[in-house]
Short mmCIF file of N, CA and C in Angstrom, two decimals:
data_model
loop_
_atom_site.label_atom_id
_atom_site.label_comp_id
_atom_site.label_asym_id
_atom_site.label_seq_id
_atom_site.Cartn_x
_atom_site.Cartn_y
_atom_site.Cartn_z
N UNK L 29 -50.23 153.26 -133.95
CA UNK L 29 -49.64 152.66 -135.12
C UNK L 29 -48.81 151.43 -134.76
N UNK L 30 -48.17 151.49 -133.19
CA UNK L 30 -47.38 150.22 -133.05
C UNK L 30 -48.22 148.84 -132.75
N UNK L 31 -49.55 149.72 -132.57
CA UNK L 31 -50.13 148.39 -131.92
C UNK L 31 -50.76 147.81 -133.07
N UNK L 32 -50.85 148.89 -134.23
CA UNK L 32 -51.41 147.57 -135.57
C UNK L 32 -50.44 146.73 -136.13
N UNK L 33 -49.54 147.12 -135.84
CA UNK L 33 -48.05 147.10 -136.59
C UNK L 33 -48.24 144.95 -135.79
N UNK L 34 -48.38 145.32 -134.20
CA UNK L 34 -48.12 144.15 -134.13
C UNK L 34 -49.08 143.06 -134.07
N UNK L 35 -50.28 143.65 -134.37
CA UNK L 35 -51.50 142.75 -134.49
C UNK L 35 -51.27 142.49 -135.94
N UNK L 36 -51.11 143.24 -137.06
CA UNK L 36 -50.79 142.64 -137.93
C UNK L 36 -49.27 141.38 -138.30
N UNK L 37 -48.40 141.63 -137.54
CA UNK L 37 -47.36 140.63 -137.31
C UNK L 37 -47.85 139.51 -136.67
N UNK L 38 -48.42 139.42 -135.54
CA UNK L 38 -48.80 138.63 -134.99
C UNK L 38 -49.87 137.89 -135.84
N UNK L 39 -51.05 138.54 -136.61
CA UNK L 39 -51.99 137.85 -137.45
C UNK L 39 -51.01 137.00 -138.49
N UNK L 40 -50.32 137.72 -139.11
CA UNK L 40 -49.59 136.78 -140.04
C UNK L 40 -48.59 135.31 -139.36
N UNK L 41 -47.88 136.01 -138.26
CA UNK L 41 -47.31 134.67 -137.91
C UNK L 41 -48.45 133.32 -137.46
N UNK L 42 -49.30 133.60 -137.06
CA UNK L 42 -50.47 132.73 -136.84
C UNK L 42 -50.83 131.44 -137.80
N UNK L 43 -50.97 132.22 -139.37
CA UNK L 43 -51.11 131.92 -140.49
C UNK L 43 -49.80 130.79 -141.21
N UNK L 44 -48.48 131.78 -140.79
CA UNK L 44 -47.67 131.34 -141.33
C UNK L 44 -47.09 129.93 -140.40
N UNK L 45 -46.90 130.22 -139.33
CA UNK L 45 -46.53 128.99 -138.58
C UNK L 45 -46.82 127.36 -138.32
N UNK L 46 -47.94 127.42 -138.61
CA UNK L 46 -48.75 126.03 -139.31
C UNK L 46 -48.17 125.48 -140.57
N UNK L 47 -48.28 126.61 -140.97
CA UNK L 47 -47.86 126.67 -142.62
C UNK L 47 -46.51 125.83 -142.98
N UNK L 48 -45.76 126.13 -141.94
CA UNK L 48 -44.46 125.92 -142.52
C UNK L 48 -44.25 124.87 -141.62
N UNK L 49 -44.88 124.41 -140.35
CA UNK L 49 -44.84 123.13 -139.90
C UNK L 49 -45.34 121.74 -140.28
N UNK L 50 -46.37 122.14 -141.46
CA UNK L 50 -47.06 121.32 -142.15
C UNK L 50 -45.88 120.71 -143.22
N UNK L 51 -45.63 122.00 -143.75
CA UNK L 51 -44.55 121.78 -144.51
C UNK L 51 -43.36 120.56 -144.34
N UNK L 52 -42.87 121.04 -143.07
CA UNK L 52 -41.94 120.22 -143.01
C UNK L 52 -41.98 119.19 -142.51
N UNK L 53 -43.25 118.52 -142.54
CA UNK L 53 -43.49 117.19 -142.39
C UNK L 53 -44.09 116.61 -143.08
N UNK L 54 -44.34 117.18 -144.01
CA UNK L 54 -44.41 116.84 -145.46
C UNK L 54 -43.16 116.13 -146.31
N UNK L 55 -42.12 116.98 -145.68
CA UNK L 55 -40.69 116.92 -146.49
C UNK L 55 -40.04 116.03 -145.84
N UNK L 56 -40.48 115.93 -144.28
CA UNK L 56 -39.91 114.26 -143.77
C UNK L 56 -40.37 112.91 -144.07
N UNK L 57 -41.58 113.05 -144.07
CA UNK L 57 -42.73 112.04 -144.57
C UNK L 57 -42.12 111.53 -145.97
N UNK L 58 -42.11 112.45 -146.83
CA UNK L 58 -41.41 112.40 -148.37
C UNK L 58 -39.68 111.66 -147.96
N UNK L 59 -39.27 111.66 -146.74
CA UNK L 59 -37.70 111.72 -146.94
C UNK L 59 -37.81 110.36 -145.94
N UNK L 60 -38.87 110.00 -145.33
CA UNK L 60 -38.84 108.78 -144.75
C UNK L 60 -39.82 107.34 -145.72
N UNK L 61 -40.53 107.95 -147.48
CA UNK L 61 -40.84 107.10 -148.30
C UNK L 61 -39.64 106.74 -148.57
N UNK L 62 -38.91 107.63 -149.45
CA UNK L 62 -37.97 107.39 -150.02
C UNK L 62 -36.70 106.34 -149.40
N UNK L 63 -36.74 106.09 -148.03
CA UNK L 63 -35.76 105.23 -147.38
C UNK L 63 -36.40 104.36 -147.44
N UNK L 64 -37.28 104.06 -147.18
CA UNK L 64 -38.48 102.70 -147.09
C UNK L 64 -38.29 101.78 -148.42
N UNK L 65 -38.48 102.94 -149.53
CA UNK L 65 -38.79 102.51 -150.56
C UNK L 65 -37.62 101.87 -151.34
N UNK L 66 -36.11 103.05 -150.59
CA UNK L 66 -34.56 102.41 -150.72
C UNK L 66 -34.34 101.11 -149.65
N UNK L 67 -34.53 101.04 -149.11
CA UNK L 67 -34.73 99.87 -148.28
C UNK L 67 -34.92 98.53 -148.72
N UNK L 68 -36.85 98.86 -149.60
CA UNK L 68 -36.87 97.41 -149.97
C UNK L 68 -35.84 97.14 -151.08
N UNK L 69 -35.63 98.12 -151.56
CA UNK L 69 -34.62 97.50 -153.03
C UNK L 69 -33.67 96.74 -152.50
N UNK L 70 -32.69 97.37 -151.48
CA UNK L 70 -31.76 96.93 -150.78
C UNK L 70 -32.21 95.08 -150.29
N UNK L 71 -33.55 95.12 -150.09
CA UNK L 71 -34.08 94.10 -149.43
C UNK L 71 -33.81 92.65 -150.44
N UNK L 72 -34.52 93.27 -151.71
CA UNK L 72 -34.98 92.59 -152.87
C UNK L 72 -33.59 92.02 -153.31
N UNK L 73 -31.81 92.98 -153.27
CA UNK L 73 -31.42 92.98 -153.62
C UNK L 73 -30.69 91.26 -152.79
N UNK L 74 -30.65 91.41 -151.48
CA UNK L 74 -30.24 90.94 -150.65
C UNK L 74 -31.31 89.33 -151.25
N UNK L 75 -32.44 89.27 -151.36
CA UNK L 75 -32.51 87.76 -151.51
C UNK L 75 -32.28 87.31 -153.19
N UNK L 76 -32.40 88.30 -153.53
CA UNK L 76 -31.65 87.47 -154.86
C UNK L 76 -29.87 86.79 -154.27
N UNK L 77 -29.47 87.74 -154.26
CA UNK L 77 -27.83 87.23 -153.68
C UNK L 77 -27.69 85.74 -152.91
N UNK L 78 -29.01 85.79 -152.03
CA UNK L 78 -28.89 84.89 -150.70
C UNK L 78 -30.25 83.67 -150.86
N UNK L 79 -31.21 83.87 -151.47
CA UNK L 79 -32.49 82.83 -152.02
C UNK L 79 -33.70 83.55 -150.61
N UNK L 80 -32.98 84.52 -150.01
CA UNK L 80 -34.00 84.27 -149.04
C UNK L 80 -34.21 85.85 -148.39
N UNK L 81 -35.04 85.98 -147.85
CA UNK L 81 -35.11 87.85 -147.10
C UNK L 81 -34.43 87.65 -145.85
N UNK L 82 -33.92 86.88 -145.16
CA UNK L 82 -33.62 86.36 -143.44
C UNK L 82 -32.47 86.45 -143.52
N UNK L 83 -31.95 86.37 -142.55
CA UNK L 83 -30.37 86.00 -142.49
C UNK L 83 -30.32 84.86 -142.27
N UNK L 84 -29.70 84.31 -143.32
CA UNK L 84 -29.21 83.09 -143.37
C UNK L 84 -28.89 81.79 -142.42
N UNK L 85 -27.83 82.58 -141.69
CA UNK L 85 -26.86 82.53 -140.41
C UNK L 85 -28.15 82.38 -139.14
N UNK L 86 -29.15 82.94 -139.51
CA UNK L 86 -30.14 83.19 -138.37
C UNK L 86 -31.60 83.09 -139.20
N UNK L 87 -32.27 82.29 -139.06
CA UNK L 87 -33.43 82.00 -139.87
C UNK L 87 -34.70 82.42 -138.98
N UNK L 88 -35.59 83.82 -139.65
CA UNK L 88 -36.18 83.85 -139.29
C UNK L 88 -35.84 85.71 -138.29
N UNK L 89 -34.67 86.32 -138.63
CA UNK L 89 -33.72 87.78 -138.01
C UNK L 89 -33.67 88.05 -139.59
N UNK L 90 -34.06 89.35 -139.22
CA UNK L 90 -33.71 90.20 -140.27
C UNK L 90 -32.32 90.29 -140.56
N UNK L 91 -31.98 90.55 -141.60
CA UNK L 91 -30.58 90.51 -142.27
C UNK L 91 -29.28 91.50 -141.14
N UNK L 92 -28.34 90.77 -140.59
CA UNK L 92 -27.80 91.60 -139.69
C UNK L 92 -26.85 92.81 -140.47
N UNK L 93 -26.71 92.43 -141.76
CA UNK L 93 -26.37 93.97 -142.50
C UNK L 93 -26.95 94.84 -143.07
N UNK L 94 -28.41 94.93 -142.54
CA UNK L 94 -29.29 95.55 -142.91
C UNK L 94 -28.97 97.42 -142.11
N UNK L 95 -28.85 98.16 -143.33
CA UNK L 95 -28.23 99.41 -142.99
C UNK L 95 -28.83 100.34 -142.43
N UNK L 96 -30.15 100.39 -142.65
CA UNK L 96 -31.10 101.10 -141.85
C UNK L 96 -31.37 101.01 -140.53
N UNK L 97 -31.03 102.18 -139.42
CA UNK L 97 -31.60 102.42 -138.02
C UNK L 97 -32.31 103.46 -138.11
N UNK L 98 -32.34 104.61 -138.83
CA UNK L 98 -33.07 105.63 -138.67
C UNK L 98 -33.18 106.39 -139.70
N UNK L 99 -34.19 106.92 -139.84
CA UNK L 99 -33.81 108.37 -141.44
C UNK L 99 -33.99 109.79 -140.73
N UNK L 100 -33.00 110.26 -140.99
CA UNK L 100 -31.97 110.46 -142.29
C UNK L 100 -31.29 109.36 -141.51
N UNK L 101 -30.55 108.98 -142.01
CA UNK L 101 -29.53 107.56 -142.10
C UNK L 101 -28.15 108.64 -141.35
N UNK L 102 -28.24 109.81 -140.92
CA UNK L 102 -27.54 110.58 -140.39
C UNK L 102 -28.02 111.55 -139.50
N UNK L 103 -27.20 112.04 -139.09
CA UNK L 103 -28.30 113.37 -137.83
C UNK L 103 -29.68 112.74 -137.54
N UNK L 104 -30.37 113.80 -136.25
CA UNK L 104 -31.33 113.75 -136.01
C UNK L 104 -32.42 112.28 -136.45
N UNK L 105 -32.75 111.81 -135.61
CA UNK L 105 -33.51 110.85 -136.48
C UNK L 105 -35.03 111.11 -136.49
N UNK L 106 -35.68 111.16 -137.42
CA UNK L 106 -37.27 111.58 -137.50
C UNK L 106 -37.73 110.70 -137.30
N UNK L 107 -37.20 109.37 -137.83
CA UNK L 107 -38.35 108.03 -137.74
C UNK L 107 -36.94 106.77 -137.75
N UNK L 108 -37.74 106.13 -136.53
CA UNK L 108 -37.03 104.77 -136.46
C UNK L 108 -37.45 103.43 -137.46
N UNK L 109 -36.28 102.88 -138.16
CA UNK L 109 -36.67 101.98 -139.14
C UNK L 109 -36.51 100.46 -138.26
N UNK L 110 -37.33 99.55 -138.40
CA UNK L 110 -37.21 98.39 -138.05
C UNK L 110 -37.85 97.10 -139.07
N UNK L 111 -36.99 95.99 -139.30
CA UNK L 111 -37.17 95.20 -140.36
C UNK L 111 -37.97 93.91 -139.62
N UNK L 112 -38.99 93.22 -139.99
CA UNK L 112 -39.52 91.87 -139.76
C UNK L 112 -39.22 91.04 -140.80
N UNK L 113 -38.54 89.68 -140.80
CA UNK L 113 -37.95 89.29 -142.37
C UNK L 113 -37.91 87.70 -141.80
N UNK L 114 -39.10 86.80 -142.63
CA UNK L 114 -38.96 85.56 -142.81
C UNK L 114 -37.89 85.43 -144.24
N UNK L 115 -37.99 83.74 -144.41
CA UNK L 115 -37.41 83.21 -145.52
C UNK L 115 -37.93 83.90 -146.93
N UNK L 116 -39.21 84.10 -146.89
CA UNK L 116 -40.35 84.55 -148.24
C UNK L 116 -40.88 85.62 -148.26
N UNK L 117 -40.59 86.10 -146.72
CA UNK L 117 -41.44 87.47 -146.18
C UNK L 117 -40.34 88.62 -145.95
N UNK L 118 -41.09 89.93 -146.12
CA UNK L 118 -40.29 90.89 -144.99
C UNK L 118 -41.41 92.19 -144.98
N UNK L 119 -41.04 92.71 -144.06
CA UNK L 119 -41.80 93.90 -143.76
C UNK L 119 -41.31 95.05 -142.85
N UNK L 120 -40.77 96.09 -144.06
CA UNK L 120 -39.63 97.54 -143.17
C UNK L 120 -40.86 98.26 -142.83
N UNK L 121 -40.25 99.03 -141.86
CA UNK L 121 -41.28 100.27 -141.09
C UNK L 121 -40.65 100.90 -140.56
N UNK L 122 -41.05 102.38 -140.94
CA UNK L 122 -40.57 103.63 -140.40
C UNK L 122 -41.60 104.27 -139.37
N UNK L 123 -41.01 104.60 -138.20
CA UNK L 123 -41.91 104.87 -137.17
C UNK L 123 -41.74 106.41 -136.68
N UNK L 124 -42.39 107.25 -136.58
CA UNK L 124 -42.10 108.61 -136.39
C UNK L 124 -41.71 108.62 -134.95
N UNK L 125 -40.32 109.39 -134.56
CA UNK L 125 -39.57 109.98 -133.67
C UNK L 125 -39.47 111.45 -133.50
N UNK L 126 -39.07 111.58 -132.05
CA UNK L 126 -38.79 113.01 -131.81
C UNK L 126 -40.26 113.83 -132.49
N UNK L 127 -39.52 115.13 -133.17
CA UNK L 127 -40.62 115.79 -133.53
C UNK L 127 -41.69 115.59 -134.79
N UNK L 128 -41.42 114.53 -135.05
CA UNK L 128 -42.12 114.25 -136.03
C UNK L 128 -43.42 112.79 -134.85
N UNK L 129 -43.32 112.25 -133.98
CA UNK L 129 -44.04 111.28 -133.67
C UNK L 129 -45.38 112.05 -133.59
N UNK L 130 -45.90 113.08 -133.27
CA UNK L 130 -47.21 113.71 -133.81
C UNK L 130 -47.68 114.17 -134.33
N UNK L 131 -46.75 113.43 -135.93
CA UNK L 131 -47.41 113.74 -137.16
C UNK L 131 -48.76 112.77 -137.31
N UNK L 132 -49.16 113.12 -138.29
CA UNK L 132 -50.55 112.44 -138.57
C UNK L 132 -50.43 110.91 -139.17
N UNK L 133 -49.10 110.86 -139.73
CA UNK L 133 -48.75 109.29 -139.96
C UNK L 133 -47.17 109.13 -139.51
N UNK L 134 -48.43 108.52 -138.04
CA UNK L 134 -46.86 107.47 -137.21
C UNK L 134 -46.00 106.31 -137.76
N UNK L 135 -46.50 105.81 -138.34
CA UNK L 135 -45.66 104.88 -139.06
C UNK L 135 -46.22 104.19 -140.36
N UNK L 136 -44.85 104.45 -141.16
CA UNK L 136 -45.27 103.66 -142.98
C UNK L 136 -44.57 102.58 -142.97
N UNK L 137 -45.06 101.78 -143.88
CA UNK L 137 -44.06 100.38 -143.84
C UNK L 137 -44.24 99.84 -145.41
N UNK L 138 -43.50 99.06 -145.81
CA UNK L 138 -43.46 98.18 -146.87
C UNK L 138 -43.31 97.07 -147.13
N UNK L 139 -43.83 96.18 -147.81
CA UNK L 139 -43.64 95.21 -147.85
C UNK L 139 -42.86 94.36 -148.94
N UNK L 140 -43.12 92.31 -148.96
CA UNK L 140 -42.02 92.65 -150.34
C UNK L 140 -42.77 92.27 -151.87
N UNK L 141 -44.23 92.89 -151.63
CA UNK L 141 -45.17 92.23 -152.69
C UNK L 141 -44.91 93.95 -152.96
N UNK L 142 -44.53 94.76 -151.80
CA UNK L 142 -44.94 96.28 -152.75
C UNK L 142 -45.92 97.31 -151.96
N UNK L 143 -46.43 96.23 -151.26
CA UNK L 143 -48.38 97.12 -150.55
C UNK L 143 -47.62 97.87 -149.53
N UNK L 144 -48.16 99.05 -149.73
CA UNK L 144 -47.58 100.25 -148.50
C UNK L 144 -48.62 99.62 -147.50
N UNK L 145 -48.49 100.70 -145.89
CA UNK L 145 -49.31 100.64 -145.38
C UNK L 145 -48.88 102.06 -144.11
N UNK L 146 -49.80 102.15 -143.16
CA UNK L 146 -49.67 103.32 -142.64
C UNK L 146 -50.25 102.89 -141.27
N UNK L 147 -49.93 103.84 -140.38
CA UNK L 147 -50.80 104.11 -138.78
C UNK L 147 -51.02 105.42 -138.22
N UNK L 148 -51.82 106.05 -137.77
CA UNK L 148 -51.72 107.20 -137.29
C UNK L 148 -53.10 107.87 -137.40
N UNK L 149 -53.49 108.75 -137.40
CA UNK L 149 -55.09 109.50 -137.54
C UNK L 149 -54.86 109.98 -139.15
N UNK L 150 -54.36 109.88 -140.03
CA UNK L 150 -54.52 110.24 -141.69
C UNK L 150 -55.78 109.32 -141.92
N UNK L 151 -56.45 110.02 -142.48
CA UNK L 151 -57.25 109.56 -143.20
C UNK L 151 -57.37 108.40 -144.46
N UNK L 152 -56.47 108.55 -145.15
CA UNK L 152 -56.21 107.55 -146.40
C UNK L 152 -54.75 107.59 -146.69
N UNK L 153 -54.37 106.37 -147.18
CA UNK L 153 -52.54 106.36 -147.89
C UNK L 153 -52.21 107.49 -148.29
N UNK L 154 -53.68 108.29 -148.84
CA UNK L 154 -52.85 109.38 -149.77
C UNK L 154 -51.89 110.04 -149.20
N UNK L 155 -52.81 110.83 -148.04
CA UNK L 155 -52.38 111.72 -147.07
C UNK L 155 -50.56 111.16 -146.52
N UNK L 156 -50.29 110.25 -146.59
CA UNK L 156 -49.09 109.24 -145.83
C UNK L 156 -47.99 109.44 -147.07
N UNK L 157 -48.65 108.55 -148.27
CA UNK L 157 -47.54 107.97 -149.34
C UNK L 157 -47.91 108.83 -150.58
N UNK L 158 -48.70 109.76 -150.64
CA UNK L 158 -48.96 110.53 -152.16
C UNK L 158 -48.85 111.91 -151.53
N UNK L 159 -48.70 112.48 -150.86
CA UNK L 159 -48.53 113.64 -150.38
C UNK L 159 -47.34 113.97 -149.52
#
């Protein structure tokens, strides 16, 4: 009886352990759009103020008060954020760290027309930015 006891424990953790690792990179993925996506606003917000996405002071450097190094923007960092920012241009990207870098999407980014984009073995945006 002990030994079904633990073939059945063991069958279930099998099942379940994927399960809930999937999960939670799901919920980072979801928690590293959402900075991206707070980001560009921040971005958008910054050249209205200034006429331009760059720093000023430095033409052609991303904005040096640009608040993003990592998400969560606290603890642990899952994904490193890094900004590319002409006068007209910019382009944030979140890059998967630590335990998240072998997720299936290494890095999302945004731009300032809006167009997501992705890297990693996912198959389509969905998998990245709709899921």
């Amino acid at each position: 009886e002990l030994m079904i006891a633990v073939v059945v424990v063991a069958l279930l953790a099998s099942i379940a352990l994927p399960t809930y690792a999937e999960y939670l990179a799901r919920s980072r993925r979801l928690e590293a759009r959402a900075g991206l996506l707070e980001a560009a606003h921040w971005m958008e917000r910054w050249r209205t103020e200034r006429g331009r996405y760059d720093d000023p002071a430095s033409a052609g450097q991303p904005p040096s008060e640009f608040p993003w190094r990592q998400i969560p923007r606290a603890g642990e960092a899952y994904y490193t954020v890094s900004v590319v920012a002409t006068s007209v241009t910019y382009r944030v990207t979140a890059t998967a760290a630590r335990t998240m870098a072998s997720d299936v999407c290494t890095s999302l980014s945004i731009d300032e027309t809006g167009r997501r984009g992705f890297t990693g073995s996912a198959s389509t945006e969905e998998v990245c930015w709709n899921r």
